[in-house]
Short mmCIF file of C-alpha atoms in Angstrom, two decimals:
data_model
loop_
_atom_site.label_atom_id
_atom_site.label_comp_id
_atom_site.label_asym_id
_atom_site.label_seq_id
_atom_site.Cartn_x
_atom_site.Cartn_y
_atom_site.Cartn_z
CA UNK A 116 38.02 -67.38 117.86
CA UNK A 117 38.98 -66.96 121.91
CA UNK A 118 39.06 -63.01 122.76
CA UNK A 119 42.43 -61.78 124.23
CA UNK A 120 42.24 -60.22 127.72
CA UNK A 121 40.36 -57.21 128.23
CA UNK A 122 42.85 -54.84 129.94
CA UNK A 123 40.62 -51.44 128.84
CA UNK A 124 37.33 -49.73 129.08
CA UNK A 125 34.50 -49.93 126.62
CA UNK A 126 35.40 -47.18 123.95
CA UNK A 127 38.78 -48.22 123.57
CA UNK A 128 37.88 -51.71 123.13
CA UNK A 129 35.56 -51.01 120.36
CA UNK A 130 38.27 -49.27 118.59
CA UNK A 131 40.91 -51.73 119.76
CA UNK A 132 39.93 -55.12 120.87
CA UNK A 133 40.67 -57.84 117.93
CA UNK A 134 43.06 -56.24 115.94
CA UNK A 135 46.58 -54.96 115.97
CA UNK A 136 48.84 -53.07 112.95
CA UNK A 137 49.75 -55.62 110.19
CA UNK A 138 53.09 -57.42 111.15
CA UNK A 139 53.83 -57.73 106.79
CA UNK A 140 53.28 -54.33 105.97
CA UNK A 141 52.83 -52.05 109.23
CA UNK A 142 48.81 -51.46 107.76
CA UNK A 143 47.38 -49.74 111.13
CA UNK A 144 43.86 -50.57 109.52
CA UNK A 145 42.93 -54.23 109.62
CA UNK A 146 43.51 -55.86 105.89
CA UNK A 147 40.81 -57.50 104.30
CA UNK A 148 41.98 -60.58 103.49
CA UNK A 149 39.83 -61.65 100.04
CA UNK A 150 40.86 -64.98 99.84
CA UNK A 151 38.96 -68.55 100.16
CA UNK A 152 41.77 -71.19 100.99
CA UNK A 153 45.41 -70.93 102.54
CA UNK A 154 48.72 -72.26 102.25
CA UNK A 155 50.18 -74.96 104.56
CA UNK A 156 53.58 -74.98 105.31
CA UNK A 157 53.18 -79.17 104.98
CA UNK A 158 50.64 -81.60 105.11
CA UNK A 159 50.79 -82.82 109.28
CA UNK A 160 49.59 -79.05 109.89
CA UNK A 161 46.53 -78.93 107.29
CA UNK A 162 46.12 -82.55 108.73
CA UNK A 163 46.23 -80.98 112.10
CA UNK A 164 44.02 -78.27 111.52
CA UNK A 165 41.20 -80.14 110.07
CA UNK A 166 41.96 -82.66 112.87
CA UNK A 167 41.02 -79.40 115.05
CA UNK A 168 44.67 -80.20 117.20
CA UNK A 169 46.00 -76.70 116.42
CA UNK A 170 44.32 -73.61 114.95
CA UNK A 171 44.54 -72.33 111.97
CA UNK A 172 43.24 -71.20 108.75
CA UNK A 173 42.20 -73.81 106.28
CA UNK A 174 39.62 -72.43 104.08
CA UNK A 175 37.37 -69.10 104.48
CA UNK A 176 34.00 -71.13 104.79
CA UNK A 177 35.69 -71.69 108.43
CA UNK A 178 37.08 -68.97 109.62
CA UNK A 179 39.52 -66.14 107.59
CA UNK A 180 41.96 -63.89 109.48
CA UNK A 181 39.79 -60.51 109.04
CA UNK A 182 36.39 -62.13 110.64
CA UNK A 183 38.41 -63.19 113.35
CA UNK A 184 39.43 -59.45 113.95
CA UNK A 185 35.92 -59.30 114.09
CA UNK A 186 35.04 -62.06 116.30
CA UNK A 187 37.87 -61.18 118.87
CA UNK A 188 36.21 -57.33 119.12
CA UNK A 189 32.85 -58.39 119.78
CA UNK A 190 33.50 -61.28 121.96
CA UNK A 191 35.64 -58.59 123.95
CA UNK A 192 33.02 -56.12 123.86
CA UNK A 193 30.32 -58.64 125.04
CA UNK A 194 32.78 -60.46 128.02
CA UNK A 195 32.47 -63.51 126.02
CA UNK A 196 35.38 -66.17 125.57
CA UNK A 197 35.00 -66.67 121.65
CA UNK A 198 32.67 -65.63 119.14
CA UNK A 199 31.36 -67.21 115.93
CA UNK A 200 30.65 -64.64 112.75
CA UNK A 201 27.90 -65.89 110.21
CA UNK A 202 26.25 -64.73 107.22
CA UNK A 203 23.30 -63.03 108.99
CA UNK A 204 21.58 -62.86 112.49
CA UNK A 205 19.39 -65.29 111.38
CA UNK A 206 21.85 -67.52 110.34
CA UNK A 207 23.02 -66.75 113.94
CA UNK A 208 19.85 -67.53 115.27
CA UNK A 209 19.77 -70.96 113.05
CA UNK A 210 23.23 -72.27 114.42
CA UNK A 211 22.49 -71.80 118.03
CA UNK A 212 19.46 -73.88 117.76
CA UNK A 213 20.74 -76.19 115.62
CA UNK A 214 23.88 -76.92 117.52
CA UNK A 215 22.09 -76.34 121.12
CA UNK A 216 19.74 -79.51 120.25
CA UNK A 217 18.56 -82.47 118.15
CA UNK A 218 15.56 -83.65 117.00
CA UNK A 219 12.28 -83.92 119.51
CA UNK A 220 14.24 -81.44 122.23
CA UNK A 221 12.45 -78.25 122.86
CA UNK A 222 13.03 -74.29 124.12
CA UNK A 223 11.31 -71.83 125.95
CA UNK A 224 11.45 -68.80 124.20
CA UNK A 225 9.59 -65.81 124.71
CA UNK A 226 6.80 -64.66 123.55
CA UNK A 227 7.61 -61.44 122.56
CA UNK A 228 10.73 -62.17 119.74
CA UNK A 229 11.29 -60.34 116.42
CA UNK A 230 8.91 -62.01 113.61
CA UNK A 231 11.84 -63.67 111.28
CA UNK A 232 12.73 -65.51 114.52
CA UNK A 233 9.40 -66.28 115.14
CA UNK A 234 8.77 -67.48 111.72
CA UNK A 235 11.86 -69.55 111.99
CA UNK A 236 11.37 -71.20 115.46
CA UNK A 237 7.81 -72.31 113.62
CA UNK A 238 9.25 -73.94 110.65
CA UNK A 239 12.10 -75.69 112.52
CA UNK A 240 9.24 -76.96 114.97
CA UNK A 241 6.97 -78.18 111.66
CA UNK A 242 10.23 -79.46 109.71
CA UNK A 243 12.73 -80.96 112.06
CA UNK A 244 10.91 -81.24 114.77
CA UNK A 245 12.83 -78.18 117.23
CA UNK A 246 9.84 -77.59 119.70
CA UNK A 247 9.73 -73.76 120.66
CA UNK A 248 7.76 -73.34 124.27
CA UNK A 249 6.13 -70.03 124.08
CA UNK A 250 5.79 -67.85 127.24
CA UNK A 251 2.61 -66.38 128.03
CA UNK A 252 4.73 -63.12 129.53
CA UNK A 253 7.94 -62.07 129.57
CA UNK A 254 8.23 -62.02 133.54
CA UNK A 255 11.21 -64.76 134.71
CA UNK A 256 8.16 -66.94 136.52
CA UNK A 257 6.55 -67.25 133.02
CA UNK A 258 9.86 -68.77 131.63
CA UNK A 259 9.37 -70.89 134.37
CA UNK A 260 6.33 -72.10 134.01
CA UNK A 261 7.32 -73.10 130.72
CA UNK A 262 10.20 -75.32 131.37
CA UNK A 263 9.62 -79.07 130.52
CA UNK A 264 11.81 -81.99 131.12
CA UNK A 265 12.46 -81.56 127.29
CA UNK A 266 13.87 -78.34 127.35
CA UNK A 267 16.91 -77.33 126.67
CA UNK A 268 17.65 -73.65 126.59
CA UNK A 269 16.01 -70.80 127.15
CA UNK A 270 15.68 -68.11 124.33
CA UNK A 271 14.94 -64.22 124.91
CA UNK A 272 16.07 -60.35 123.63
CA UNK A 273 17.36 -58.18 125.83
CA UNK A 274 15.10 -55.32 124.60
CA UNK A 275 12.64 -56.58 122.56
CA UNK A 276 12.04 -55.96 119.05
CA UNK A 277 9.93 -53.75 117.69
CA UNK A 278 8.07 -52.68 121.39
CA UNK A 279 11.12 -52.21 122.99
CA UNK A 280 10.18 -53.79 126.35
CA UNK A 281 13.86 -54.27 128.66
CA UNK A 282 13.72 -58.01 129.66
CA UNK A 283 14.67 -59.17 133.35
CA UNK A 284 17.85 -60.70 132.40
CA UNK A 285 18.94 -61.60 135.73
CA UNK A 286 15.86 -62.90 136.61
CA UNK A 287 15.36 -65.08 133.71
CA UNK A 288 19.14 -66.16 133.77
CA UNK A 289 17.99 -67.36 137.37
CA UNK A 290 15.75 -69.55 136.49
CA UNK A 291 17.73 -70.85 133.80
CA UNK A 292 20.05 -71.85 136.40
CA UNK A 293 17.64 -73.71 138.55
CA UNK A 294 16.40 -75.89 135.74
CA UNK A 295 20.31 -76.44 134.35
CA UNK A 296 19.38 -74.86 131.12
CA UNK A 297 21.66 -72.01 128.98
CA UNK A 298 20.47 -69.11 128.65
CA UNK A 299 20.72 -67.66 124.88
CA UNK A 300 19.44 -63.73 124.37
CA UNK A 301 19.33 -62.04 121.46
CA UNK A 302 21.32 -58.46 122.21
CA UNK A 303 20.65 -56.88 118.42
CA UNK A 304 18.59 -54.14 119.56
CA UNK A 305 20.84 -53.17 123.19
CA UNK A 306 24.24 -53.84 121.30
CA UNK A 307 26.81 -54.39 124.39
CA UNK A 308 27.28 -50.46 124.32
CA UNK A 309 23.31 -50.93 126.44
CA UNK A 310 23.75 -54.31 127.62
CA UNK A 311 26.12 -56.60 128.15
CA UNK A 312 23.65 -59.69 128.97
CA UNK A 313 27.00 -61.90 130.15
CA UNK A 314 26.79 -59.90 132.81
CA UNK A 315 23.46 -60.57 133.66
CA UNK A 316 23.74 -64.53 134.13
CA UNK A 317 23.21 -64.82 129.80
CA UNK A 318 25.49 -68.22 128.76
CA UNK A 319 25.17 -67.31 124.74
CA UNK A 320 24.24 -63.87 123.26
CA UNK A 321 23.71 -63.22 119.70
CA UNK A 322 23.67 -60.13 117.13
CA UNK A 323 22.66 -59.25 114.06
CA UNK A 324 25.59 -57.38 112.81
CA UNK A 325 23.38 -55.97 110.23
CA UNK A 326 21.98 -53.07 112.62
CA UNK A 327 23.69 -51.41 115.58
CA UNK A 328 27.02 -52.67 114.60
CA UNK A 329 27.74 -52.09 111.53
CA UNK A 330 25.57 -48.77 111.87
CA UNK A 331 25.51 -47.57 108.28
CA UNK A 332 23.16 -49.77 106.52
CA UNK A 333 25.92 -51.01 104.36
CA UNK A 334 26.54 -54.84 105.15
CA UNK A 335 24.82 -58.11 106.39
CA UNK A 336 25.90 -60.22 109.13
CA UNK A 337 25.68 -62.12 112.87
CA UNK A 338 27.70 -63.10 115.15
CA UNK A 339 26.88 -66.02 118.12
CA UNK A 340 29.26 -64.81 121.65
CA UNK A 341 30.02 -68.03 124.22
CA UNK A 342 30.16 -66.85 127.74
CA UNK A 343 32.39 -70.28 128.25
CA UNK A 344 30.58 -70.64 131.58
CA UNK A 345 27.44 -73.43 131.16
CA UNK A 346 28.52 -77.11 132.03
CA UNK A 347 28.03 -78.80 128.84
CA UNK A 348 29.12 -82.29 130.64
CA UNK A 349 26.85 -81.58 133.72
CA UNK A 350 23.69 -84.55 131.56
CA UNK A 351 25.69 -87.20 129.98
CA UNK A 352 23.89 -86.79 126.37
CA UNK A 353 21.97 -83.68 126.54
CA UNK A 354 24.18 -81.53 124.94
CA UNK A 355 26.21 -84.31 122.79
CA UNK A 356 27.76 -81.72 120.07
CA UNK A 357 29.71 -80.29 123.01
CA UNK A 358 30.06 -83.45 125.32
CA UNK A 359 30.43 -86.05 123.36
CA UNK A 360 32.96 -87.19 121.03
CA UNK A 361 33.13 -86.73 117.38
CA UNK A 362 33.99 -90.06 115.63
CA UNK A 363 34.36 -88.24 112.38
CA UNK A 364 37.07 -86.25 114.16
CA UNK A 365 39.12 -88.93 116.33
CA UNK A 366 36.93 -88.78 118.94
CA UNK A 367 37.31 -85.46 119.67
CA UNK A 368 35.54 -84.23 122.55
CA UNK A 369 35.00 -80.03 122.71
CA UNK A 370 34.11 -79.92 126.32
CA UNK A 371 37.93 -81.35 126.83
CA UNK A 372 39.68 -79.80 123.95
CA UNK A 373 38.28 -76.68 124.66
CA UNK A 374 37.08 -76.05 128.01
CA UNK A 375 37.03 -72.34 127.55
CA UNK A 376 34.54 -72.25 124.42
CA UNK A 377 33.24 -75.75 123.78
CA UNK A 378 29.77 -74.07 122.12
CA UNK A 379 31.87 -71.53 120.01
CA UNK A 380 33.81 -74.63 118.90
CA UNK A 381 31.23 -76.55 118.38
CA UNK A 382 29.48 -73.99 116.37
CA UNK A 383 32.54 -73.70 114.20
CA UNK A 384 32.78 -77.48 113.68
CA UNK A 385 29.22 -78.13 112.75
CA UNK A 386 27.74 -74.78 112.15
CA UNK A 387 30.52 -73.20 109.89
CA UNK A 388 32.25 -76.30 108.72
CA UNK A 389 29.01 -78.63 107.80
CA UNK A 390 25.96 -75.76 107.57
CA UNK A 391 28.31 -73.61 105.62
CA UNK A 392 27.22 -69.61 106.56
CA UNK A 393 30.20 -67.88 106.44
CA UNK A 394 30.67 -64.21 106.19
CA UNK A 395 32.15 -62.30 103.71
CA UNK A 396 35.86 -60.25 105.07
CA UNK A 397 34.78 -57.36 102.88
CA UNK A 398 31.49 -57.43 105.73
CA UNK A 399 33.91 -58.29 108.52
CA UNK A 400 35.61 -54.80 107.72
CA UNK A 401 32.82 -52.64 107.39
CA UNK A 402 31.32 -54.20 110.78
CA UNK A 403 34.63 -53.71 112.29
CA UNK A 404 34.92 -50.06 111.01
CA UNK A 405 31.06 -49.59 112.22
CA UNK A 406 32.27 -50.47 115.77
CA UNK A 407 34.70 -48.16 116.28
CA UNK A 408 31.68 -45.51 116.45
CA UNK A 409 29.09 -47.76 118.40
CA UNK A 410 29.32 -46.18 121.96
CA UNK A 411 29.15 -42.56 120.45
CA UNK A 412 26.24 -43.63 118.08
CA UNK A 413 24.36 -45.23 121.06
CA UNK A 414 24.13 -42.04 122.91
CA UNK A 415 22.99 -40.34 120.11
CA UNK A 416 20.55 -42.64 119.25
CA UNK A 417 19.03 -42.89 122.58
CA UNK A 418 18.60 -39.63 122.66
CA UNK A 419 16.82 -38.94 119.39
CA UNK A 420 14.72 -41.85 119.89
CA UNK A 421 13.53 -40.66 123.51
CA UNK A 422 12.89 -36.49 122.17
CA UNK A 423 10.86 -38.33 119.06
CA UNK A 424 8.69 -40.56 120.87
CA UNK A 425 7.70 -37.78 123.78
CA UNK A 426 6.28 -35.87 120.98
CA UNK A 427 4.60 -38.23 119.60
CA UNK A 428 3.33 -39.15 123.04
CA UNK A 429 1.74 -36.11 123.26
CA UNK A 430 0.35 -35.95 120.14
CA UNK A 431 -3.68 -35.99 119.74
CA UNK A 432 -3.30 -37.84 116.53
CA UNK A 433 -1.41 -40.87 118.44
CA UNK A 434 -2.77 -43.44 120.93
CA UNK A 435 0.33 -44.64 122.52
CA UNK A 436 4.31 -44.96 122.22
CA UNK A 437 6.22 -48.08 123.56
CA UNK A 438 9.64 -46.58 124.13
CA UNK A 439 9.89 -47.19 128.00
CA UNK A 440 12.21 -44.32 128.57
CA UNK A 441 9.65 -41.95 128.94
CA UNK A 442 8.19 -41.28 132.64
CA UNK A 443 5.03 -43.09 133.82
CA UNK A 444 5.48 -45.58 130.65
CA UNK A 445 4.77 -49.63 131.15
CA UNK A 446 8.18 -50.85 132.07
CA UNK A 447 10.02 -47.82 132.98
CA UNK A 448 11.81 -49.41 136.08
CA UNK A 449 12.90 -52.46 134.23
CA UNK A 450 14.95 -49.91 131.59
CA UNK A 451 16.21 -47.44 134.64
CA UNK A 452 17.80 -50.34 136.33
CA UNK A 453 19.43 -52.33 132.78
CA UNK A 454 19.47 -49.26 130.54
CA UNK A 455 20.29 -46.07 132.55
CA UNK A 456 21.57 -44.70 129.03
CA UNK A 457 18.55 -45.25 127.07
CA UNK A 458 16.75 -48.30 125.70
CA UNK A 459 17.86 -48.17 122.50
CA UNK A 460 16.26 -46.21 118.89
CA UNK A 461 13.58 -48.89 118.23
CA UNK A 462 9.78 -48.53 119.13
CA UNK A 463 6.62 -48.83 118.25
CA UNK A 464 3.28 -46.01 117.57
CA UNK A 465 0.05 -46.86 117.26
CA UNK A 466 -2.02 -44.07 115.61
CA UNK A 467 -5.68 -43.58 116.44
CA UNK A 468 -7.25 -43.60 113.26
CA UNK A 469 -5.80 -47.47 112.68
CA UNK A 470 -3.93 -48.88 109.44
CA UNK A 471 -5.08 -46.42 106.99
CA UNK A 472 -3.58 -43.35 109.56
CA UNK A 473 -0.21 -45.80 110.05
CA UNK A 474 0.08 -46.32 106.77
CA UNK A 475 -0.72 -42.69 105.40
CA UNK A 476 1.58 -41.91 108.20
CA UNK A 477 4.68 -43.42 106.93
CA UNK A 478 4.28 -42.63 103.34
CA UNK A 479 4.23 -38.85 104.07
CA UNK A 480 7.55 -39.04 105.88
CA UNK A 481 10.03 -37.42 103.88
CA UNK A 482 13.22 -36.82 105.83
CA UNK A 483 12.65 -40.65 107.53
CA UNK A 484 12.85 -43.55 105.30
CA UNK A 485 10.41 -46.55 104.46
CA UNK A 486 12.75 -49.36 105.42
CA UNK A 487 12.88 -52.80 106.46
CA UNK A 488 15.83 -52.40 108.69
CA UNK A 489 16.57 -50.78 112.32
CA UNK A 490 19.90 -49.81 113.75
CA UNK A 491 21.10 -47.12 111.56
CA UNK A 492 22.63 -44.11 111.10
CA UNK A 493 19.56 -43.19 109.00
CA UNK A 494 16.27 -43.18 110.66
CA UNK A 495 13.77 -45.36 109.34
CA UNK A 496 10.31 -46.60 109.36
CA UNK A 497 7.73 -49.77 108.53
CA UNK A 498 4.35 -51.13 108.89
CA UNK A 499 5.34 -54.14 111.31
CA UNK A 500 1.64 -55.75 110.66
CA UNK A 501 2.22 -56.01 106.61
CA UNK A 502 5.62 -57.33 107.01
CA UNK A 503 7.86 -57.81 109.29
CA UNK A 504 5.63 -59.55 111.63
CA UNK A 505 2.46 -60.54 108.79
CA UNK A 506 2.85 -64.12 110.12
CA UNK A 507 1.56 -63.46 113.38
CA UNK A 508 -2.52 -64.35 114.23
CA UNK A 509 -4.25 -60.64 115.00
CA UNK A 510 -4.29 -61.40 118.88
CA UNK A 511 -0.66 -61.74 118.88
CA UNK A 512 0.07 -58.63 116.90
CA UNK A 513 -1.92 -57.11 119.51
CA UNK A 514 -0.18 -58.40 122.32
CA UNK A 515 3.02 -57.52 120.42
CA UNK A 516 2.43 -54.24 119.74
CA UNK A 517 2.48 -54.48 115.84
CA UNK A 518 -1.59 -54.17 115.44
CA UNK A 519 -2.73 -52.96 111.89
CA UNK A 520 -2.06 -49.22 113.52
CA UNK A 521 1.29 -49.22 114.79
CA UNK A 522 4.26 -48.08 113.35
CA UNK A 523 8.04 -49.43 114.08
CA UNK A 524 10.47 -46.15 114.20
CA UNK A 525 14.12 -46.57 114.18
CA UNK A 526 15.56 -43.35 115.31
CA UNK A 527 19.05 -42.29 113.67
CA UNK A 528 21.02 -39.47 114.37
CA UNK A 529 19.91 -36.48 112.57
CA UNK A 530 19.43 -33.84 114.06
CA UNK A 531 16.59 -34.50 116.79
CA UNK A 532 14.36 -30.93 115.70
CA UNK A 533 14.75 -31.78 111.80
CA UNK A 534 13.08 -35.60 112.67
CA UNK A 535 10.81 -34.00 114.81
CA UNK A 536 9.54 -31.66 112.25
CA UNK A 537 9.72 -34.56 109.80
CA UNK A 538 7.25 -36.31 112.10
CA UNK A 539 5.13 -33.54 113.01
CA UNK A 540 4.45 -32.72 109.00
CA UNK A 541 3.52 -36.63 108.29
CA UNK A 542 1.07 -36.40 111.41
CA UNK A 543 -0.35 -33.54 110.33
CA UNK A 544 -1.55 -35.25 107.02
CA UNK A 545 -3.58 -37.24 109.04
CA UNK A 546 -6.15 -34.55 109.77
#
């Protein structure tokens, strides 16, 4: 769905943007709408809509009136012209590949990415043939070096997951632009409360709704935001979902139709319409609900996370921290000038006694919890090595910052001297 204008600041978007009182029943809250299919008032307008020659609702596997309060907030929030909602962010992560390219093209993408996309990019490249072009670094001239005439995108996180590293946006968006090529970053860990990666030169961003977002833990989701900037057209072929026409639809051609959002579109068309991950409205409302709060949670968060890791820093037990907030760390500059508020709640330890410390470590936690997931309210913990990231070889783990004696923290908002305490009585289990 296209995002109305933004006429207000950040906050009041989040509470605002994509929703308005219920015209039927005055509701100020927006109604969930727990229905799959709609009526048409005759059959030229469900011709019509299927046609894609006006908009509309059709059936819920498309699009249903309370994800598209959803879509219109976050596309608002992230400066985008439209947003797609999906199932999950790797569904999210899926579509934009999918629709971005066809069989033999390849994508840089860096090296550093979080392991279920990873472990995706590698099957796609095994199964269908989707070649991922793995940086060496995560500097803009080692996307460079990358490029080949078969790219076709370019594929980063804004803050990487779990390490936390603050990417050069504009720098890689730079390059992207010298080689013709959209630039797609994964914004899950910044949410746009951090970053805003349009901003930054980024022509598609993606979320998994699933963390900051929603915030509570409760739901699953993603969403895929279209700048509406990149020149689909520019290579006759290259990107055909998007510049060519679709026989199956009357030659419809989504660069024409619509100018504004022809990736969103196409992602709707293709992604939602043929692949089929839609999301639930009963998750569309939570998410919504959960961004009301996001720029209050954000502060918090980035302020627990950065008074946890400095005493773990400091701690004789622990070899290093990766949150880049703290002064003298590896890629401080990079998060002063993208993320003057904080680089997020997600980083990585690495304890000096190795796995049996990191996992001793997180089992003697008892306010945080052992938990696969990052981004909320509740602060969590996992062994990265063991599972979210067991698919990588030893020497990238190591490069990654998920070796056999790291920890990933995600740092909610409890009080910061209750999680400190919490950590300071696991360490001290250690010996």
């Amino acid at each position: 769905m296209a995002t109305e204008t933004q006429t207000h600041r950040f906050a009041t978007q989040a509470i605002h943007a994509g929703a308005a009182p219920d015209p039927a029943t005055g509701a100020r809250i927006q109604p969930i709408y727990f229905t799959n299919g709609f009526v048409f008032e005759d059959t030229q307008q469900a011709a019509d809509i299927f046609a894609m020659r006006r908009t509309g609702f059709s059936y819920s596997r498309g699009s249903n009136p309370t994800v598209a309060a959803l879509e219109r907030r976050v596309a608002a929030l992230e400066g985008a012209k439209a947003a797609v909602a999906v199932a999950s962010g790797q569904s999210a992560v899926l579509m934009v590949l999918m629709t971005l390219m066809k069989s033999g093209d390849a994508y840089v993408a860096s090296s550093r990415l979080f392991g279920g996309s990873l472990g995706l990019m590698n099957r796609l490249d095994g199964r269908y043939d989707l070649k991922p072009q793995f940086t060496k670094g995560l500097t803009p001239a080692d996307f460079e070096a990358a490029i080949t005439p078969e790219t076709r995108a370019i594929i980063c996180e804004s803050i990487v997951n779990p390490c936390a590293t603050v990417m050069d946006l504009a720098g890689i968006a730079a390059v992207a632009r010298r080689h013709g090529l959209p630039l797609v970053v994964d914004s899950t860990l910044a949410s746009p409360a951090l970053i805003r990666p349009i901003e930054h030169g980024a022509d598609i961003v993606i979320h998994s709704t699933s963390k900051f977002l929603g915030g509570s833990g409760q739901t699953i989701g993603g969403v895929i935001c279209d700048a509406g900037k990149f020149d689909w057209a520019a290579i006759p072929g290259r990107y055909n979902l998007m510049s060519e026409p679709w026989a199956d639809y009357d030659g419809l051609v989504l660069t024409e139709r619509f100018p504004d959002f022809a990736f969103a579109a196409a992602c709707r068309v293709f992604g939602m319409r043929e692949l089929g991950p839609g999301l639930s409205p009963m998750n569309a409302f939570l998410t919504l609900t959960g961004i009301e709060t996001l720029p209050l949670r954000m502060e918090r968060h980035c302020a627990n996370a950065k008074a946890v890791a400095g005493v773990l820093k400091d701690h004789p037990a622990v070899a290093w921290v990766s949150y880049p907030a703290l002064p003298g760390q590896e890629g401080e500059a990079m998060a002063a000038r993208y993320v003057p508020q904080g680089p997020g709640s997600i980083f990585t330890v690495a304890l000096k006694g190795g796995e049996a410390a990191a996992v001793k470590f997180i089992m003697s936690l008892k306010l945080i919890s052992h938990l696969v997931n990052i981004g909320e309210i509740k602060s969590l913990a996992i062994h990265p090595a063991t599972t979210t990231h067991r698919q990588l070889s030893l020497a990238d783990k190591a490069i990654a910052k998920v070796g056999p004696e790291t920890v990933r923290l995600s740092i909610g908002l409890e009080n910061a001297e209750d999680l400190i305490a919490d950590v300071e009585q696991a360490l001290a289990q250690l010996g």
